[in-house]
Amino acid sequence: DNCIFKIVSNINEYVQVLLFAVVIIEFIFTFIMFPATVSQNSMYPTLLPNDQLIIKCENKFDNNDIVVFKYDKNIQAKNVGVPNGELLIKRVIVTPGQSFKYVGKELYIDGIKVEDKFAVEEMDGLSLLDICKLNGLEEKCLQSDGSYIVPDGWYVVFGDNRQYSASKVPVSIDSRSFGLVHESQIFGVAKYEVETIFNWKKIGD
């Protein structure tokens, strides 16, 4: 009987440890990180369909961060064929308080040329006003001096696959198609690509 008691006691301890581990893992993937799978080619060549990613939950996003967000037809009011609530992955191009425009294939943020290796010729002349008009936010973007900047809480996001089809439609459905994205839609930043369960490669390395 004492032996049985010890066995049951040990099993109970193992179960408690296992449950604790499950709770910790659940906490991490709910509030800190969560897995995601790339389903489209809009981030080619950086990310490919079926790439496994680890997304870090954050509430502040910087230029060039790759973010996962939920498409919201109440915000992205223009019908671009994306189902409401679908998760999309794109790169942050412009953050709150910044302005931008394309001259040729060159990206200018706040009047300063910055590197954008994914730009294509068709982006020549693309401006923040063009983006803001797509979801009716041009008044939010307009400043008292007549300039346009991204308002607080909003972002411009593009896929890395910036090519246009023969009908001049962007391959990546992004801010060129549906306008600004609000911070409340964004779940987090893609930090790692999972090559194996024990090998996570930091995105951008």
PDB file of C-alpha atoms in Angstrom:
ATOM      1  CA  ASP A   1       0.000   0.000   0.000  1.00  0.00           C
ATOM      2  CA  ASN A   2       2.830   2.371   0.829  1.00  0.00           C
ATOM      3  CA  CYS A   3       4.396   1.602  -2.541  1.00  0.00           C
ATOM      4  CA  ILE A   4       1.144   2.396  -4.339  1.00  0.00           C
ATOM      5  CA  PHE A   5       0.878   5.636  -2.380  1.00  0.00           C
ATOM      6  CA  LYS A   6       4.382   6.652  -3.473  1.00  0.00           C
ATOM      7  CA  ILE A   7       3.627   5.845  -7.119  1.00  0.00           C
ATOM      8  CA  VAL A   8       0.392   7.826  -7.046  1.00  0.00           C
ATOM      9  CA  SER A   9       2.157  10.676  -5.270  1.00  0.00           C
ATOM     10  CA  ASN A  10       4.929  10.752  -7.886  1.00  0.00           C
ATOM     11  CA  ILE A  11       2.413  10.662 -10.729  1.00  0.00           C
ATOM     12  CA  ASN A  12       0.551  13.521  -9.084  1.00  0.00           C
ATOM     13  CA  GLU A  13       3.770  15.543  -8.918  1.00  0.00           C
ATOM     14  CA  TYR A  14       4.520  14.862 -12.585  1.00  0.00           C
ATOM     15  CA  VAL A  15       0.988  15.908 -13.552  1.00  0.00           C
ATOM     16  CA  GLN A  16       1.340  19.129 -11.577  1.00  0.00           C
ATOM     17  CA  VAL A  17       4.660  19.900 -13.278  1.00  0.00           C
ATOM     18  CA  LEU A  18       3.159  19.113 -16.688  1.00  0.00           C
ATOM     19  CA  LEU A  19       0.127  21.305 -16.034  1.00  0.00           C
ATOM     20  CA  PHE A  20       2.388  24.106 -14.840  1.00  0.00           C
ATOM     21  CA  ALA A  21       4.468  23.809 -18.011  1.00  0.00           C
ATOM     22  CA  VAL A  22       1.312  23.890 -20.155  1.00  0.00           C
ATOM     23  CA  VAL A  23       0.114  27.016 -18.343  1.00  0.00           C
ATOM     24  CA  ILE A  24       3.494  28.723 -18.871  1.00  0.00           C
ATOM     25  CA  ILE A  25       3.535  27.814 -22.582  1.00  0.00           C
ATOM     26  CA  GLU A  26      -0.061  28.990 -22.962  1.00  0.00           C
ATOM     27  CA  PHE A  27       0.818  32.268 -21.233  1.00  0.00           C
ATOM     28  CA  ILE A  28       3.846  32.815 -23.461  1.00  0.00           C
ATOM     29  CA  PHE A  29       1.976  32.168 -26.690  1.00  0.00           C
ATOM     30  CA  THR A  30      -1.051  34.214 -25.610  1.00  0.00           C
ATOM     31  CA  PHE A  31       0.590  37.293 -24.142  1.00  0.00           C
ATOM     32  CA  ILE A  32       4.217  37.277 -25.317  1.00  0.00           C
ATOM     33  CA  MET A  33       4.648  35.281 -28.545  1.00  0.00           C
ATOM     34  CA  PHE A  34       2.532  33.188 -30.882  1.00  0.00           C
ATOM     35  CA  PRO A  35       3.182  31.098 -34.024  1.00  0.00           C
ATOM     36  CA  ALA A  36       1.970  32.030 -37.508  1.00  0.00           C
ATOM     37  CA  THR A  37       2.266  30.573 -41.000  1.00  0.00           C
ATOM     38  CA  VAL A  38       2.774  32.642 -44.153  1.00  0.00           C
ATOM     39  CA  SER A  39       0.005  31.828 -46.627  1.00  0.00           C
ATOM     40  CA  GLN A  40       0.637  34.269 -49.506  1.00  0.00           C
ATOM     41  CA  ASN A  41       3.585  35.478 -51.599  1.00  0.00           C
ATOM     42  CA  SER A  42       3.143  39.192 -50.762  1.00  0.00           C
ATOM     43  CA  MET A  43       6.334  39.218 -48.649  1.00  0.00           C
ATOM     44  CA  TYR A  44       8.520  37.521 -51.305  1.00  0.00           C
ATOM     45  CA  PRO A  45      11.518  37.302 -51.303  1.00  0.00           C
ATOM     46  CA  THR A  46      11.805  37.908 -47.538  1.00  0.00           C
ATOM     47  CA  LEU A  47       9.151  35.353 -46.611  1.00  0.00           C
ATOM     48  CA  LEU A  48       7.663  32.505 -48.616  1.00  0.00           C
ATOM     49  CA  PRO A  49       4.336  30.648 -48.385  1.00  0.00           C
ATOM     50  CA  ASN A  50       4.359  28.040 -45.587  1.00  0.00           C
ATOM     51  CA  ASP A  51       7.205  29.726 -43.703  1.00  0.00           C
ATOM     52  CA  GLN A  52       6.661  29.232 -39.977  1.00  0.00           C
ATOM     53  CA  LEU A  53       7.065  32.404 -37.916  1.00  0.00           C
ATOM     54  CA  ILE A  54       7.132  33.447 -34.282  1.00  0.00           C
ATOM     55  CA  ILE A  55       5.295  36.714 -33.670  1.00  0.00           C
ATOM     56  CA  LYS A  56       6.171  38.815 -30.625  1.00  0.00           C
ATOM     57  CA  CYS A  57       3.247  40.690 -29.110  1.00  0.00           C
ATOM     58  CA  GLU A  58       4.082  44.405 -29.051  1.00  0.00           C
ATOM     59  CA  ASN A  59       2.197  47.690 -29.016  1.00  0.00           C
ATOM     60  CA  LYS A  60       4.808  49.951 -30.609  1.00  0.00           C
ATOM     61  CA  PHE A  61       6.018  49.486 -34.159  1.00  0.00           C
ATOM     62  CA  ASP A  62       8.971  50.963 -36.026  1.00  0.00           C
ATOM     63  CA  ASN A  63       9.893  51.506 -39.665  1.00  0.00           C
ATOM     64  CA  ASN A  64      10.747  48.183 -41.370  1.00  0.00           C
ATOM     65  CA  ASP A  65       9.087  46.023 -38.706  1.00  0.00           C
ATOM     66  CA  ILE A  66       7.222  43.082 -40.259  1.00  0.00           C
ATOM     67  CA  VAL A  67       3.821  43.011 -38.568  1.00  0.00           C
ATOM     68  CA  VAL A  68       0.782  40.753 -38.448  1.00  0.00           C
ATOM     69  CA  PHE A  69      -2.575  42.530 -38.386  1.00  0.00           C
ATOM     70  CA  LYS A  70      -6.264  41.819 -38.842  1.00  0.00           C
ATOM     71  CA  TYR A  71      -8.011  43.245 -41.904  1.00  0.00           C
ATOM     72  CA  ASP A  72     -11.018  45.338 -40.823  1.00  0.00           C
ATOM     73  CA  LYS A  73     -13.554  46.323 -43.465  1.00  0.00           C
ATOM     74  CA  ASN A  74     -14.784  49.144 -41.222  1.00  0.00           C
ATOM     75  CA  ILE A  75     -11.330  50.751 -41.431  1.00  0.00           C
ATOM     76  CA  GLN A  76     -10.115  49.524 -44.821  1.00  0.00           C
ATOM     77  CA  ALA A  77     -13.485  50.392 -46.363  1.00  0.00           C
ATOM     78  CA  LYS A  78     -12.461  49.887 -49.993  1.00  0.00           C
ATOM     79  CA  ASN A  79     -13.346  46.417 -51.303  1.00  0.00           C
ATOM     80  CA  VAL A  80     -10.047  44.820 -52.334  1.00  0.00           C
ATOM     81  CA  GLY A  81     -11.141  41.183 -52.074  1.00  0.00           C
ATOM     82  CA  VAL A  82      -9.717  40.475 -48.611  1.00  0.00           C
ATOM     83  CA  PRO A  83     -12.185  38.759 -46.225  1.00  0.00           C
ATOM     84  CA  ASN A  84     -13.007  40.732 -43.102  1.00  0.00           C
ATOM     85  CA  GLY A  85     -10.908  39.550 -40.156  1.00  0.00           C
ATOM     86  CA  GLU A  86      -8.221  37.859 -42.268  1.00  0.00           C
ATOM     87  CA  LEU A  87      -4.686  38.075 -40.891  1.00  0.00           C
ATOM     88  CA  LEU A  88      -2.141  39.782 -43.151  1.00  0.00           C
ATOM     89  CA  ILE A  89       1.609  40.186 -42.836  1.00  0.00           C
ATOM     90  CA  LYS A  90       3.317  43.332 -44.174  1.00  0.00           C
ATOM     91  CA  ARG A  91       6.254  45.647 -43.546  1.00  0.00           C
ATOM     92  CA  VAL A  92       5.820  48.991 -41.770  1.00  0.00           C
ATOM     93  CA  ILE A  93       6.935  51.766 -44.109  1.00  0.00           C
ATOM     94  CA  VAL A  94       5.755  54.917 -42.346  1.00  0.00           C
ATOM     95  CA  THR A  95       4.935  55.456 -38.656  1.00  0.00           C
ATOM     96  CA  PRO A  96       2.810  58.082 -36.845  1.00  0.00           C
ATOM     97  CA  GLY A  97       4.100  61.614 -37.282  1.00  0.00           C
ATOM     98  CA  GLN A  98       6.003  60.884 -40.495  1.00  0.00           C
ATOM     99  CA  SER A  99       5.378  61.950 -44.081  1.00  0.00           C
ATOM    100  CA  PHE A 100       6.513  60.149 -47.221  1.00  0.00           C
ATOM    101  CA  LYS A 101       6.583  60.178 -50.996  1.00  0.00           C
ATOM    102  CA  TYR A 102       8.227  58.215 -53.803  1.00  0.00           C
ATOM    103  CA  VAL A 103      10.314  59.947 -56.454  1.00  0.00           C
ATOM    104  CA  GLY A 104      11.188  57.365 -59.072  1.00  0.00           C
ATOM    105  CA  LYS A 105      12.097  54.281 -57.033  1.00  0.00           C
ATOM    106  CA  GLU A 106      13.415  56.388 -54.153  1.00  0.00           C
ATOM    107  CA  LEU A 107      11.533  56.628 -50.859  1.00  0.00           C
ATOM    108  CA  TYR A 108      11.610  59.925 -48.984  1.00  0.00           C
ATOM    109  CA  ILE A 109      10.475  60.011 -45.344  1.00  0.00           C
ATOM    110  CA  ASP A 110      10.161  63.488 -43.853  1.00  0.00           C
ATOM    111  CA  GLY A 111      12.014  64.770 -46.907  1.00  0.00           C
ATOM    112  CA  ILE A 112      15.037  62.507 -46.388  1.00  0.00           C
ATOM    113  CA  LYS A 113      15.872  59.698 -48.824  1.00  0.00           C
ATOM    114  CA  VAL A 114      15.923  56.298 -47.139  1.00  0.00           C
ATOM    115  CA  GLU A 115      16.743  52.816 -48.409  1.00  0.00           C
ATOM    116  CA  ASP A 116      13.843  50.829 -49.833  1.00  0.00           C
ATOM    117  CA  LYS A 117      15.211  47.908 -51.821  1.00  0.00           C
ATOM    118  CA  PHE A 118      11.738  46.589 -52.715  1.00  0.00           C
ATOM    119  CA  ALA A 119      10.429  49.690 -54.531  1.00  0.00           C
ATOM    120  CA  VAL A 120       9.440  49.427 -58.205  1.00  0.00           C
ATOM    121  CA  GLU A 121       9.080  52.018 -60.978  1.00  0.00           C
ATOM    122  CA  GLU A 122       5.271  52.134 -60.687  1.00  0.00           C
ATOM    123  CA  MET A 123       5.567  53.641 -57.203  1.00  0.00           C
ATOM    124  CA  ASP A 124       6.924  56.884 -58.672  1.00  0.00           C
ATOM    125  CA  GLY A 125       4.789  59.758 -57.404  1.00  0.00           C
ATOM    126  CA  LEU A 126       3.002  57.724 -54.722  1.00  0.00           C
ATOM    127  CA  SER A 127       2.330  60.006 -51.744  1.00  0.00           C
ATOM    128  CA  LEU A 128       0.807  59.881 -48.286  1.00  0.00           C
ATOM    129  CA  LEU A 129      -2.243  61.762 -49.552  1.00  0.00           C
ATOM    130  CA  ASP A 130      -2.894  58.972 -52.080  1.00  0.00           C
ATOM    131  CA  ILE A 131      -2.784  56.410 -49.263  1.00  0.00           C
ATOM    132  CA  CYS A 132      -4.958  58.404 -46.845  1.00  0.00           C
ATOM    133  CA  LYS A 133      -7.657  58.932 -49.474  1.00  0.00           C
ATOM    134  CA  LEU A 134      -8.154  55.167 -49.866  1.00  0.00           C
ATOM    135  CA  ASN A 135      -9.865  54.808 -46.497  1.00  0.00           C
ATOM    136  CA  GLY A 136     -11.128  58.363 -46.166  1.00  0.00           C
ATOM    137  CA  LEU A 137      -8.502  59.606 -43.722  1.00  0.00           C
ATOM    138  CA  GLU A 138      -7.130  62.545 -45.683  1.00  0.00           C
ATOM    139  CA  GLU A 139      -8.562  65.021 -43.147  1.00  0.00           C
ATOM    140  CA  LYS A 140      -6.789  63.186 -40.312  1.00  0.00           C
ATOM    141  CA  CYS A 141      -3.532  63.375 -42.245  1.00  0.00           C
ATOM    142  CA  LEU A 142      -3.833  67.049 -43.191  1.00  0.00           C
ATOM    143  CA  GLN A 143      -1.854  69.489 -41.044  1.00  0.00           C
ATOM    144  CA  SER A 144      -2.547  73.180 -40.466  1.00  0.00           C
ATOM    145  CA  ASP A 145       0.393  74.105 -42.691  1.00  0.00           C
ATOM    146  CA  GLY A 146      -1.074  72.132 -45.595  1.00  0.00           C
ATOM    147  CA  SER A 147       1.315  69.176 -45.290  1.00  0.00           C
ATOM    148  CA  TYR A 148       0.273  65.559 -44.738  1.00  0.00           C
ATOM    149  CA  ILE A 149       1.622  63.272 -42.008  1.00  0.00           C
ATOM    150  CA  VAL A 150       0.530  59.904 -40.662  1.00  0.00           C
ATOM    151  CA  PRO A 151      -1.786  60.612 -37.692  1.00  0.00           C
ATOM    152  CA  ASP A 152      -1.292  59.124 -34.223  1.00  0.00           C
ATOM    153  CA  GLY A 153      -2.074  55.415 -34.068  1.00  0.00           C
ATOM    154  CA  TRP A 154      -1.884  54.821 -37.832  1.00  0.00           C
ATOM    155  CA  TYR A 155       0.660  53.121 -40.113  1.00  0.00           C
ATOM    156  CA  VAL A 156       1.494  52.676 -43.800  1.00  0.00           C
ATOM    157  CA  VAL A 157       2.312  49.031 -44.589  1.00  0.00           C
ATOM    158  CA  PHE A 158       3.542  47.377 -47.807  1.00  0.00           C
ATOM    159  CA  GLY A 159       4.393  43.833 -48.755  1.00  0.00           C
ATOM    160  CA  ASP A 160       7.952  43.268 -49.971  1.00  0.00           C
ATOM    161  CA  ASN A 161       6.597  41.948 -53.265  1.00  0.00           C
ATOM    162  CA  ARG A 162       5.912  45.441 -54.651  1.00  0.00           C
ATOM    163  CA  GLN A 163       5.482  44.417 -58.297  1.00  0.00           C
ATOM    164  CA  TYR A 164       2.373  45.402 -60.254  1.00  0.00           C
ATOM    165  CA  SER A 165       0.352  43.160 -62.554  1.00  0.00           C
ATOM    166  CA  ALA A 166      -0.218  43.939 -66.220  1.00  0.00           C
ATOM    167  CA  SER A 167      -3.397  45.791 -65.183  1.00  0.00           C
ATOM    168  CA  LYS A 168      -1.355  47.961 -62.778  1.00  0.00           C
ATOM    169  CA  VAL A 169      -2.763  46.223 -59.706  1.00  0.00           C
ATOM    170  CA  PRO A 170      -0.236  45.629 -56.886  1.00  0.00           C
ATOM    171  CA  VAL A 171       0.734  41.982 -56.368  1.00  0.00           C
ATOM    172  CA  SER A 172       0.799  42.630 -52.625  1.00  0.00           C
ATOM    173  CA  ILE A 173      -2.563  43.898 -51.372  1.00  0.00           C
ATOM    174  CA  ASP A 174      -1.389  46.539 -48.907  1.00  0.00           C
ATOM    175  CA  SER A 175      -1.692  50.256 -48.097  1.00  0.00           C
ATOM    176  CA  ARG A 176      -1.496  51.017 -51.817  1.00  0.00           C
ATOM    177  CA  SER A 177      -4.824  49.193 -52.131  1.00  0.00           C
ATOM    178  CA  PHE A 178      -6.630  49.800 -48.826  1.00  0.00           C
ATOM    179  CA  GLY A 179      -4.991  52.756 -47.071  1.00  0.00           C
ATOM    180  CA  LEU A 180      -3.770  53.145 -43.513  1.00  0.00           C
ATOM    181  CA  VAL A 181      -3.762  50.456 -40.804  1.00  0.00           C
ATOM    182  CA  HIS A 182      -4.648  51.303 -37.193  1.00  0.00           C
ATOM    183  CA  GLU A 183      -2.509  50.150 -34.274  1.00  0.00           C
ATOM    184  CA  SER A 184      -5.522  48.359 -32.748  1.00  0.00           C
ATOM    185  CA  GLN A 185      -5.469  45.944 -35.702  1.00  0.00           C
ATOM    186  CA  ILE A 186      -1.833  44.910 -35.227  1.00  0.00           C
ATOM    187  CA  PHE A 187      -1.063  41.810 -33.148  1.00  0.00           C
ATOM    188  CA  GLY A 188       2.707  41.940 -33.142  1.00  0.00           C
ATOM    189  CA  VAL A 189       6.045  41.843 -34.936  1.00  0.00           C
ATOM    190  CA  ALA A 190       7.488  38.845 -36.784  1.00  0.00           C
ATOM    191  CA  LYS A 191      10.769  38.150 -34.989  1.00  0.00           C
ATOM    192  CA  TYR A 192      11.818  34.613 -35.929  1.00  0.00           C
ATOM    193  CA  GLU A 193      11.486  32.113 -38.735  1.00  0.00           C
ATOM    194  CA  VAL A 194      11.232  28.564 -37.400  1.00  0.00           C
ATOM    195  CA  GLU A 195      13.504  26.272 -39.425  1.00  0.00           C
ATOM    196  CA  THR A 196      13.247  23.410 -36.906  1.00  0.00           C
ATOM    197  CA  ILE A 197      11.727  23.231 -33.440  1.00  0.00           C
ATOM    198  CA  PHE A 198      15.155  23.957 -31.960  1.00  0.00           C
ATOM    199  CA  ASN A 199      16.399  26.357 -34.649  1.00  0.00           C
ATOM    200  CA  TRP A 200      14.801  29.798 -34.823  1.00  0.00           C
ATOM    201  CA  LYS A 201      16.383  32.246 -37.263  1.00  0.00           C
ATOM    202  CA  LYS A 202      15.960  35.920 -36.467  1.00  0.00           C
ATOM    203  CA  ILE A 203      14.184  37.648 -39.350  1.00  0.00           C
ATOM    204  CA  GLY A 204      16.483  40.142 -41.032  1.00  0.00           C
ATOM    205  CA  ASP A 205      19.706  38.231 -40.310  1.00  0.00           C
TER     206      ASP A 205
END
